[in-house]
PDB file of C-alpha atoms in Angstrom:
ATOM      1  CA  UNK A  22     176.565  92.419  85.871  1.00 37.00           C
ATOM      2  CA  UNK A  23     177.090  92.088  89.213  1.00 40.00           C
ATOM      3  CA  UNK A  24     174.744  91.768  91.701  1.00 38.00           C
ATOM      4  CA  UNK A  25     174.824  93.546  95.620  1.00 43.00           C
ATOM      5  CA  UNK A  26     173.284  90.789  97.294  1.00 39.00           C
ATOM      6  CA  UNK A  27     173.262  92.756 100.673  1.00 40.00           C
ATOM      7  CA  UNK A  28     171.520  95.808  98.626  1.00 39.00           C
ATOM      8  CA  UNK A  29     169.190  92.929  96.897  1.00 37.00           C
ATOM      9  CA  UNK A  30     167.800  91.352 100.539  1.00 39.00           C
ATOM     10  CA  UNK A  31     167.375  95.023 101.904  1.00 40.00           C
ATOM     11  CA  UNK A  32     164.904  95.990  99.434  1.00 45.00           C
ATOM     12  CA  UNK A  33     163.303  92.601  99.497  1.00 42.00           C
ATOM     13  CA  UNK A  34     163.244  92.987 102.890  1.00 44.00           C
ATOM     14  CA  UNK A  35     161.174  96.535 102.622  1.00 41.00           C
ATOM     15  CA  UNK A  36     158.845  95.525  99.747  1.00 41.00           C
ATOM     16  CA  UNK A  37     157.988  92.954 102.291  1.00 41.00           C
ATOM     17  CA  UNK A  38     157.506  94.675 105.395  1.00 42.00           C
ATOM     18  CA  UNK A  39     155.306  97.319 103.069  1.00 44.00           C
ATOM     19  CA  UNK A  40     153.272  94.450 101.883  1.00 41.00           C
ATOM     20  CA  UNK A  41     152.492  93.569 105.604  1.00 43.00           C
ATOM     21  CA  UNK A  42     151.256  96.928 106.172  1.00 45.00           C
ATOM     22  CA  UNK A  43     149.363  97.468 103.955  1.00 43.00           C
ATOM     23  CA  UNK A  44     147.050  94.270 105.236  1.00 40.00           C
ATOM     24  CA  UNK A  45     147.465  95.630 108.281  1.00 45.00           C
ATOM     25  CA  UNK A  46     146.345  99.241 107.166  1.00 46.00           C
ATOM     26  CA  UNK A  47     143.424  97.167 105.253  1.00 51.00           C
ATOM     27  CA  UNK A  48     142.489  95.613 108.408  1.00 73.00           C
ATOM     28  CA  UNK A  49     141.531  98.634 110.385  1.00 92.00           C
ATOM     29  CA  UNK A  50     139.983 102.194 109.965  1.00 97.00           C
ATOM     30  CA  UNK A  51     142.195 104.992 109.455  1.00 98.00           C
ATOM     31  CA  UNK A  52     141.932 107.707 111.286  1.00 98.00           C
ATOM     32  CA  UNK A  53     143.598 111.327 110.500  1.00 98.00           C
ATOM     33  CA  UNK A  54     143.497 113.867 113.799  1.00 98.00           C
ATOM     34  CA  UNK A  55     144.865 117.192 112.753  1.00 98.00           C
ATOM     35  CA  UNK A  56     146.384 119.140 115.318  1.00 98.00           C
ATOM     36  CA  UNK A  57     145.664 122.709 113.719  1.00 98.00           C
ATOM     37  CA  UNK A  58     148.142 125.471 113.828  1.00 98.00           C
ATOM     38  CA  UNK A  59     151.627 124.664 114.819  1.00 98.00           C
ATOM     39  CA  UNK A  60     155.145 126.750 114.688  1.00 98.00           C
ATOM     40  CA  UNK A  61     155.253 130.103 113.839  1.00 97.00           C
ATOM     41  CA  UNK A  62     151.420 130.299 113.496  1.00 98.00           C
ATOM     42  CA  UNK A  63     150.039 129.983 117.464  1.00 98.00           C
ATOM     43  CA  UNK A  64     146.400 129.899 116.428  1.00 98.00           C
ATOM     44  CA  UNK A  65     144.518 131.653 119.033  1.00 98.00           C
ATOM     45  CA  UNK A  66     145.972 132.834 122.185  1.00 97.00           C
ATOM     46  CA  UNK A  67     143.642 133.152 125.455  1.00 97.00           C
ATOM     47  CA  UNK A  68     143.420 133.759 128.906  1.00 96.00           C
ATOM     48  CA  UNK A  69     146.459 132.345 130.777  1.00 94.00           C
ATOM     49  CA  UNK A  70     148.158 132.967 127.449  1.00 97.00           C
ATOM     50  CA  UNK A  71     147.318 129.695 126.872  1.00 97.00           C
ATOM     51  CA  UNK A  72     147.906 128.665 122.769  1.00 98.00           C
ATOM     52  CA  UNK A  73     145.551 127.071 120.612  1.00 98.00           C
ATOM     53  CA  UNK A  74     148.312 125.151 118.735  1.00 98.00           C
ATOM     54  CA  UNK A  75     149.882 123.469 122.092  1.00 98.00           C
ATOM     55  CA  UNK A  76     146.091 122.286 123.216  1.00 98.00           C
ATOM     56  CA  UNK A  77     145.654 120.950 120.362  1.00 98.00           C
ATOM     57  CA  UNK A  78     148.510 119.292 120.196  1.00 98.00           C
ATOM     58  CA  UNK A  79     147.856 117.234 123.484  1.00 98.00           C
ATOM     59  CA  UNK A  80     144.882 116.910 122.978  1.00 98.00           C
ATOM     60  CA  UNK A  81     146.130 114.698 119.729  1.00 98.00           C
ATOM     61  CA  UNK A  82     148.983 112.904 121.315  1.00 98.00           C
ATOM     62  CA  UNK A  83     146.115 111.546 123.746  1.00 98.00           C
ATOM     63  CA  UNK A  84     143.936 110.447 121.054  1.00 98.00           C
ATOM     64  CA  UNK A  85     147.399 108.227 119.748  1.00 98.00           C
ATOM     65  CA  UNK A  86     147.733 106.990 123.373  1.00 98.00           C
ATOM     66  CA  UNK A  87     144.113 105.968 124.338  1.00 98.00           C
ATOM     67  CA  UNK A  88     143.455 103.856 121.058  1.00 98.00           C
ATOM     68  CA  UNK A  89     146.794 102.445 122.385  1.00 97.00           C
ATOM     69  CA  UNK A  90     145.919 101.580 126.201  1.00 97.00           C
ATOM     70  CA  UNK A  91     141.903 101.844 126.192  1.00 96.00           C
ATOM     71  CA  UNK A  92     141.204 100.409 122.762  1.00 96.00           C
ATOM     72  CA  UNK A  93     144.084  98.295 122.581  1.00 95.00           C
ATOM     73  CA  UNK A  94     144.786  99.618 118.908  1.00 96.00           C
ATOM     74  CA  UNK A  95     141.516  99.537 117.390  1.00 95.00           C
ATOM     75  CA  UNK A  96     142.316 101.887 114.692  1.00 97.00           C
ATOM     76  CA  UNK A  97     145.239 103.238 112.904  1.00 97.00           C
ATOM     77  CA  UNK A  98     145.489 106.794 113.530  1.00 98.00           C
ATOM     78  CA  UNK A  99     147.830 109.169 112.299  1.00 98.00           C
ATOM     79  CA  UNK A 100     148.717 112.657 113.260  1.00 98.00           C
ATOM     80  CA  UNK A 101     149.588 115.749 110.625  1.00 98.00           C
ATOM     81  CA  UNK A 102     152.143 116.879 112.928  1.00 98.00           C
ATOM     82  CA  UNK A 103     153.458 115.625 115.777  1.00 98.00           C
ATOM     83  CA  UNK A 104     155.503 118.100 117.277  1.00 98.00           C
ATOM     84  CA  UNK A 105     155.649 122.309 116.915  1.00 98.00           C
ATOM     85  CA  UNK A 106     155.802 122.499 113.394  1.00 97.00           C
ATOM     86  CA  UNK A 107     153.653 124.707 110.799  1.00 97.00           C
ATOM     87  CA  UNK A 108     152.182 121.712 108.281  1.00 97.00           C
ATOM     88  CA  UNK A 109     150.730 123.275 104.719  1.00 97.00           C
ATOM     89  CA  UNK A 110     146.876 123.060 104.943  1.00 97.00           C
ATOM     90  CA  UNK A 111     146.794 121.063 101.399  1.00 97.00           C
ATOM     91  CA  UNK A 112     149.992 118.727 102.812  1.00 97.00           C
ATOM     92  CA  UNK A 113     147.816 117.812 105.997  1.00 98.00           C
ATOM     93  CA  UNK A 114     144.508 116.702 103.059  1.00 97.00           C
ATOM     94  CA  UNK A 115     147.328 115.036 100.736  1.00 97.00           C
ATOM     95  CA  UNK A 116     148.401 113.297 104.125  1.00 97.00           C
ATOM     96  CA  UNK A 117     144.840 111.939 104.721  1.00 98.00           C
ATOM     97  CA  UNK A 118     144.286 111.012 100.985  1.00 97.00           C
ATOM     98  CA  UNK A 119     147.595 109.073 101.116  1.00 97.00           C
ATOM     99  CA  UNK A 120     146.435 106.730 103.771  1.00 97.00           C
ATOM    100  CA  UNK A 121     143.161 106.274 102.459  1.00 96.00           C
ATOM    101  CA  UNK A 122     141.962 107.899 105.949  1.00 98.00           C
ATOM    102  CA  UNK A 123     138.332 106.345 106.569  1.00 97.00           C
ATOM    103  CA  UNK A 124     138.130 109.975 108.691  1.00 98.00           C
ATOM    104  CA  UNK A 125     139.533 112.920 109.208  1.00 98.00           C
ATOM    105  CA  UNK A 126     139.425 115.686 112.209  1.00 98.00           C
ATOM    106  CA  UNK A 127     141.067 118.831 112.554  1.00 98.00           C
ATOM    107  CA  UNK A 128     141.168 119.984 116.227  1.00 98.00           C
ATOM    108  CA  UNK A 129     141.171 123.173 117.047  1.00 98.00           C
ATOM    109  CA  UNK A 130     140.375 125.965 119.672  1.00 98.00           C
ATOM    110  CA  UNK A 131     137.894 128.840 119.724  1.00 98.00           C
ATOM    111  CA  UNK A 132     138.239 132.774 120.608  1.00 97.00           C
ATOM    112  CA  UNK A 133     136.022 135.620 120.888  1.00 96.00           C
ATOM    113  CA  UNK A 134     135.687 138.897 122.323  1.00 92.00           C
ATOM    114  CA  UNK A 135     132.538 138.220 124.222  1.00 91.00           C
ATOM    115  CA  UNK A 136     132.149 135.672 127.000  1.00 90.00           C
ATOM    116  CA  UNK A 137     131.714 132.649 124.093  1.00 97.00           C
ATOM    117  CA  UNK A 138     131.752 129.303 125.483  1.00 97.00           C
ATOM    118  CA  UNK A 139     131.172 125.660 124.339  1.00 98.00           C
ATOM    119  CA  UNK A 140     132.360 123.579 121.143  1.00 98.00           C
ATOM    120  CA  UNK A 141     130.895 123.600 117.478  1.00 98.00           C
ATOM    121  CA  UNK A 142     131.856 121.234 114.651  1.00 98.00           C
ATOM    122  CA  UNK A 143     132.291 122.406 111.200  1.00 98.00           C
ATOM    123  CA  UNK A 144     131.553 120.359 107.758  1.00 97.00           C
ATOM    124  CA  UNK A 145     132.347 121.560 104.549  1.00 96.00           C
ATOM    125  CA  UNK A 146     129.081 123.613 103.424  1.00 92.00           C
ATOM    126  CA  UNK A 147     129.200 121.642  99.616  1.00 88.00           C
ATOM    127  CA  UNK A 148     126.878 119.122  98.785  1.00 84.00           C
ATOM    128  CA  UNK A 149     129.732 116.283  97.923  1.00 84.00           C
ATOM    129  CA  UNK A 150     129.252 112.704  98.510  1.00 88.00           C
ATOM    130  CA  UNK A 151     130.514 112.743 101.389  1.00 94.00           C
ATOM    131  CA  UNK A 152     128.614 115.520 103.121  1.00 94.00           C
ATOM    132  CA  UNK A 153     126.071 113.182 105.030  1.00 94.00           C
ATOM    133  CA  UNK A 154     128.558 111.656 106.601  1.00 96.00           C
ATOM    134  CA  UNK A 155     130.656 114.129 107.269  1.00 97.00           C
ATOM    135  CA  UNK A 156     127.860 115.619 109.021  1.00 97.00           C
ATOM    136  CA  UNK A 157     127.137 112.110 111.136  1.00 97.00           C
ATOM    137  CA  UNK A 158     130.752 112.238 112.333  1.00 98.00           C
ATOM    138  CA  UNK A 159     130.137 115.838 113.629  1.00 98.00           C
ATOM    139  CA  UNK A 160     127.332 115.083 115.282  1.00 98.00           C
ATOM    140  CA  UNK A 161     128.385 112.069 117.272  1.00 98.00           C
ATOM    141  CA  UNK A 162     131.819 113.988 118.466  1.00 98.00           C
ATOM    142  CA  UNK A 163     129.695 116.915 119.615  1.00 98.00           C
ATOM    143  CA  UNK A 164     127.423 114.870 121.390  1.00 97.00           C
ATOM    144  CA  UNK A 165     130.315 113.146 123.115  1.00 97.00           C
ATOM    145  CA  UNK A 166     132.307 115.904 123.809  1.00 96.00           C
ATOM    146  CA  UNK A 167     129.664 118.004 125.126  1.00 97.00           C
ATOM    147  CA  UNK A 168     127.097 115.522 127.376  1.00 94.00           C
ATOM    148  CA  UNK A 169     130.212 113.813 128.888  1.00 92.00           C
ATOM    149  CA  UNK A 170     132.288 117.100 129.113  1.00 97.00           C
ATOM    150  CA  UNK A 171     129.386 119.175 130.146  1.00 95.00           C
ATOM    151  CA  UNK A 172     130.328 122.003 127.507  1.00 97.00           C
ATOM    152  CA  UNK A 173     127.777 124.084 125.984  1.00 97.00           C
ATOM    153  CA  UNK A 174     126.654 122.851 122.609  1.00 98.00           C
ATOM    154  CA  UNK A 175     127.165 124.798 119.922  1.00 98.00           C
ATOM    155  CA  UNK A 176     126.118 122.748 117.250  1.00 98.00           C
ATOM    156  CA  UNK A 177     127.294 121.229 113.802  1.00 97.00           C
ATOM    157  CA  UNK A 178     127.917 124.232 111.217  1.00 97.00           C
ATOM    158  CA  UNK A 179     129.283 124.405 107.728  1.00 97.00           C
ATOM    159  CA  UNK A 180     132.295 126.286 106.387  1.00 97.00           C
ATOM    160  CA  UNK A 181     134.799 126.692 103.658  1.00 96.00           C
ATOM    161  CA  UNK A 182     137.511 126.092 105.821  1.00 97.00           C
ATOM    162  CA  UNK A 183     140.215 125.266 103.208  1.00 97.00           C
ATOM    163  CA  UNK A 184     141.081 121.787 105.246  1.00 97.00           C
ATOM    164  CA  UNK A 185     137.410 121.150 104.777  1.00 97.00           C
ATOM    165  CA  UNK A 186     137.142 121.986 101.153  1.00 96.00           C
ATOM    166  CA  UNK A 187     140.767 119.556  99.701  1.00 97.00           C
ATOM    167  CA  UNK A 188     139.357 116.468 101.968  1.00 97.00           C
ATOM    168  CA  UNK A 189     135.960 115.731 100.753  1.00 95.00           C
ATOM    169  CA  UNK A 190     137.077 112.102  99.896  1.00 96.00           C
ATOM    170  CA  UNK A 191     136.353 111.197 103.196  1.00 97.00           C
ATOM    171  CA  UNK A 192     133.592 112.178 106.310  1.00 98.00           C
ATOM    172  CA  UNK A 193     135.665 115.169 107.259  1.00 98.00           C
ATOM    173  CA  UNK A 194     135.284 117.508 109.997  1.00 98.00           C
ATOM    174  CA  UNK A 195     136.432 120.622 112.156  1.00 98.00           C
ATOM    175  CA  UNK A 196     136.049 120.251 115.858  1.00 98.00           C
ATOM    176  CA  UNK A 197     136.302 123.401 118.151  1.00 98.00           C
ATOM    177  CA  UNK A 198     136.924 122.246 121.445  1.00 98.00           C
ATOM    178  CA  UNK A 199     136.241 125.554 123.161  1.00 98.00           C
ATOM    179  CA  UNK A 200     137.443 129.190 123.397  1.00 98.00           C
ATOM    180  CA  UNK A 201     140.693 129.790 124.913  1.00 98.00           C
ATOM    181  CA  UNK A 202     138.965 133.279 125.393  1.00 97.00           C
ATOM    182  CA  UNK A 203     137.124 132.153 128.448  1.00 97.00           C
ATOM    183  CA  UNK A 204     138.014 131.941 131.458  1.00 97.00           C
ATOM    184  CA  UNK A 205     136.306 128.324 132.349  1.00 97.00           C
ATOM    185  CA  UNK A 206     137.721 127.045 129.356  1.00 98.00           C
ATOM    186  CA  UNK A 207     140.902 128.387 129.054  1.00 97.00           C
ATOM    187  CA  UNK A 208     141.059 126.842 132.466  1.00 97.00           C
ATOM    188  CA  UNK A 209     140.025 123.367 132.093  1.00 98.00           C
ATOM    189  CA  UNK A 210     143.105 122.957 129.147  1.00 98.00           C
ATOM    190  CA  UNK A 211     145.420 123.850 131.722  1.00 97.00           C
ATOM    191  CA  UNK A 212     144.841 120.739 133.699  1.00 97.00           C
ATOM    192  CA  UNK A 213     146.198 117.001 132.124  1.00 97.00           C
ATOM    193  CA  UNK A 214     143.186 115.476 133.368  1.00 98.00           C
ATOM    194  CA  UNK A 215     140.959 117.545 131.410  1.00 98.00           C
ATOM    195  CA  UNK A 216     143.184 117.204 127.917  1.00 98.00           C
ATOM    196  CA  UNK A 217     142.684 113.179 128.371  1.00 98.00           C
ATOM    197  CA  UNK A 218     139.183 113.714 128.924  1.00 98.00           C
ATOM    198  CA  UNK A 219     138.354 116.114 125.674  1.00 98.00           C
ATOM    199  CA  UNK A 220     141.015 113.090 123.808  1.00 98.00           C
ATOM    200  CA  UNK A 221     138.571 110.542 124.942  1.00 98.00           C
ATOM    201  CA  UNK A 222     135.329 112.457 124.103  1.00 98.00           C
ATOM    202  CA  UNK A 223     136.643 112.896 120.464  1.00 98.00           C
ATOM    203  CA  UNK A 224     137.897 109.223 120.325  1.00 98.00           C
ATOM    204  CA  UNK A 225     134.952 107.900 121.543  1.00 97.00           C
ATOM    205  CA  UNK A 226     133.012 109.948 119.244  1.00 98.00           C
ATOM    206  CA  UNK A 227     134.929 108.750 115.905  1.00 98.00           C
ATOM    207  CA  UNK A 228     134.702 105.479 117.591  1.00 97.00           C
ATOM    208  CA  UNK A 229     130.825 105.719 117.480  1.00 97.00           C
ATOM    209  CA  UNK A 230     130.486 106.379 114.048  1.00 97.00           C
ATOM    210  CA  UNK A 231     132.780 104.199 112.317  1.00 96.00           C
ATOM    211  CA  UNK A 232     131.536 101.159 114.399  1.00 91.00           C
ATOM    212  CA  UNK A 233     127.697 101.771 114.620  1.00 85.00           C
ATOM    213  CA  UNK A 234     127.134 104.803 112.081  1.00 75.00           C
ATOM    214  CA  UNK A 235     126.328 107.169 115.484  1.00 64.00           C
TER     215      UNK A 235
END
């Protein structure tokens, strides 16, 4: 039999380079953000006609780059889409089970008919084992997110939001950042500044809890 030594060393090569990350991987918490939304489904669309699924979608990319430049990489964090796309709700849990994800937040933006304002977190409304902590997670983004933001606190509520309800293998959680539907708010998402800001709130949030259980 003869043997493709080339096609031999390349596959060494991988096995290798997977064993590597996974140490790495075991090294660090994993983080899943999930942008929500994406492609043909827009999510919400508010004043401005600004679009749930883009805001969300920065709001990610940030989170990526400020582990990079203010945490210098603390955790491993992984997004469930990372460009326009429309991701199956049970593909972005089997995403988050695949990596083991020590967390995992879906990001999304509010609407309403009346003047609504200010950001809520959702947990799954089950009693599974990891509902505590779930709830924990929720609390410590909110509290970011709103006393450093100065939004209006809406609290932590439960759901069967389906991305809730396939991910209870891990503290899981929904964060509304605000309703596109207001004026205020739909403004403040127009403005860079204020995406980086909401990306550090959340970051700083997970951050929190996985380090000191806040």
């Amino acid at each position: 039999m003869k043997i493709d030594c080339k096609k031999t060393l390349k596959n060494v090569s991988f096995i290798i380079l997977s064993l590597k990350m996974c140490v790495v991987l075991g090294q660090k918490k994993v983080i899943i953000i999930d942008p929500g939304h994406g492609g043909k489904d827009s999510g919400a669309i508010g004043i401005y006609d600004i679009k749930e699924k883009e805001v969300v979608l920065n709001v990610s990319k940030q989170i990526l780059e400020l582990n990079k430049t203010i945490l210098n990489d603390e955790f491993d964090i992984y997004l469930t889409r990372y460009n326009d796309s429309l991701i199956h709700l049970s593909d972005r849990s089997r995403l988050a089970k695949s990596f083991k994800a020590d967390v995992f937040v879906s990001l999304h933006c509010n609407s309403s008919q009346n003047f609504s304002k200010g950001i809520e977190v959702y947990g799954h409304n089950s009693d599974h084992l990891k509902s505590k902590a779930s709830i924990s997670l929720g609390v410590s983004i909110l509290n970011e997110s709103t006393q450093k933001l100065g939004f209006k606190k809406r609290g932590v509520k439960f759901a069967n939001f389906q991305v809730l309800r396939e991910t209870t293998f891990c503290p899981a959680v929904l964060v509304e950042m605000g309703f596109v539907t207001n004026t205020d708010e739909a403004d403040y998402f127009l403005k860079p500044k204020n995406i980086k800001a909401m990306a550090l709130a959340i970051l700083l949030g997970i951050t929190n809890y996985l380090n000191y259980g806040l």
